[in-house]
Amino acid sequence: MQESILTPDQYKDLSKKIIYAVDTRYRIIPLNSLKHPKYHLKAPIYVTLEFEEDKVIASFDDIEAFSYADNTSEAIDLLSNEIIQIFEDLMEDKENLGSLPRKWLQYLEEIIECRLGKLKLTQKDFMNLINCPLSLKDYETILKKRG
């Protein structure tokens, strides 16, 4: 007959302590925005936050991106910047990527939408532009502000 090391109550207590320890050290959260005017997430991505003694580590394991900072919001902002930098670097060297970076780029292209060059213009806006003596740069500035 096999003997148990822990009683059922001790097992429950130990399980609760382990879950609490993991829950307070790690958290998975949805990231809904990269906080960048040029890039938009088509759907939330899930990032992991790990809480060390005096640092927060944010990571996006799908592309092996991470950042760390003194607080959660700064770590998330830095991670967003890292994701954008990886995306731009991969796009820039698209033809020379190895197998894994090519998969990262393919995934990032599925979840990130580039807003540059996609200005929303109604017919009324267009007519106002024709009749307005602004420069092309002024037009673009106005349209970008409108989204």
PDB file of C-alpha atoms in Angstrom, residues 67-117:
ATOM      1  CA  SER A  67      11.823  44.525 -22.114  1.00  0.00           C
ATOM      2  CA  TYR A  68      12.282  45.394 -18.482  1.00  0.00           C
ATOM      3  CA  ALA A  69      11.703  48.486 -16.386  1.00  0.00           C
ATOM      4  CA  ASP A  70      10.998  49.703 -12.870  1.00  0.00           C
ATOM      5  CA  ASN A  71       7.219  49.568 -13.319  1.00  0.00           C
ATOM      6  CA  THR A  72       4.577  47.789 -15.374  1.00  0.00           C
ATOM      7  CA  SER A  73       3.526  50.626 -17.666  1.00  0.00           C
ATOM      8  CA  GLU A  74       7.097  51.480 -18.607  1.00  0.00           C
ATOM      9  CA  ALA A  75       7.913  47.815 -19.292  1.00  0.00           C
ATOM     10  CA  ILE A  76       4.834  47.533 -21.533  1.00  0.00           C
ATOM     11  CA  ASP A  77       5.718  50.744 -23.402  1.00  0.00           C
ATOM     12  CA  LEU A  78       9.265  49.502 -23.969  1.00  0.00           C
ATOM     13  CA  LEU A  79       7.948  46.127 -25.141  1.00  0.00           C
ATOM     14  CA  SER A  80       5.615  47.869 -27.609  1.00  0.00           C
ATOM     15  CA  ASN A  81       8.601  49.786 -28.979  1.00  0.00           C
ATOM     16  CA  GLU A  82      10.607  46.552 -29.205  1.00  0.00           C
ATOM     17  CA  ILE A  83       7.817  44.822 -31.158  1.00  0.00           C
ATOM     18  CA  ILE A  84       7.673  47.752 -33.593  1.00  0.00           C
ATOM     19  CA  GLN A  85      11.463  47.766 -33.985  1.00  0.00           C
ATOM     20  CA  ILE A  86      11.531  44.017 -34.698  1.00  0.00           C
ATOM     21  CA  PHE A  87       8.680  44.403 -37.208  1.00  0.00           C
ATOM     22  CA  GLU A  88      10.433  47.278 -39.015  1.00  0.00           C
ATOM     23  CA  ASP A  89      13.788  45.458 -39.052  1.00  0.00           C
ATOM     24  CA  LEU A  90      12.196  42.312 -40.472  1.00  0.00           C
ATOM     25  CA  MET A  91      10.270  44.303 -43.112  1.00  0.00           C
ATOM     26  CA  GLU A  92      13.449  46.105 -44.128  1.00  0.00           C
ATOM     27  CA  ASP A  93      15.364  42.860 -44.763  1.00  0.00           C
ATOM     28  CA  LYS A  94      12.408  40.770 -45.942  1.00  0.00           C
ATOM     29  CA  GLU A  95      14.310  38.965 -48.700  1.00  0.00           C
ATOM     30  CA  ASN A  96      17.209  37.760 -46.536  1.00  0.00           C
ATOM     31  CA  LEU A  97      15.399  36.290 -43.532  1.00  0.00           C
ATOM     32  CA  GLY A  98      16.036  32.859 -42.127  1.00  0.00           C
ATOM     33  CA  SER A  99      13.261  30.426 -41.331  1.00  0.00           C
ATOM     34  CA  LEU A 100      12.406  31.647 -37.814  1.00  0.00           C
ATOM     35  CA  PRO A 101      12.543  35.406 -38.551  1.00  0.00           C
ATOM     36  CA  ARG A 102      10.394  34.759 -41.652  1.00  0.00           C
ATOM     37  CA  LYS A 103       7.773  33.103 -39.421  1.00  0.00           C
ATOM     38  CA  TRP A 104       7.928  36.043 -36.999  1.00  0.00           C
ATOM     39  CA  LEU A 105       7.382  38.483 -39.863  1.00  0.00           C
ATOM     40  CA  GLN A 106       4.502  36.450 -41.236  1.00  0.00           C
ATOM     41  CA  TYR A 107       2.863  36.456 -37.802  1.00  0.00           C
ATOM     42  CA  LEU A 108       3.487  40.176 -37.260  1.00  0.00           C
ATOM     43  CA  GLU A 109       2.021  41.003 -40.673  1.00  0.00           C
ATOM     44  CA  GLU A 110      -1.140  39.167 -39.599  1.00  0.00           C
ATOM     45  CA  ILE A 111      -1.554  41.158 -36.383  1.00  0.00           C
ATOM     46  CA  ILE A 112      -0.118  44.599 -37.204  1.00  0.00           C
ATOM     47  CA  GLU A 113      -1.713  47.029 -39.611  1.00  0.00           C
ATOM     48  CA  CYS A 114       0.351  49.901 -40.964  1.00  0.00           C
ATOM     49  CA  ARG A 115      -1.699  53.095 -41.012  1.00  0.00           C
ATOM     50  CA  LEU A 116       0.755  55.144 -43.045  1.00  0.00           C
ATOM     51  CA  GLY A 117      -0.703  56.105 -46.397  1.00  0.00           C
TER      52      GLY A 117
END
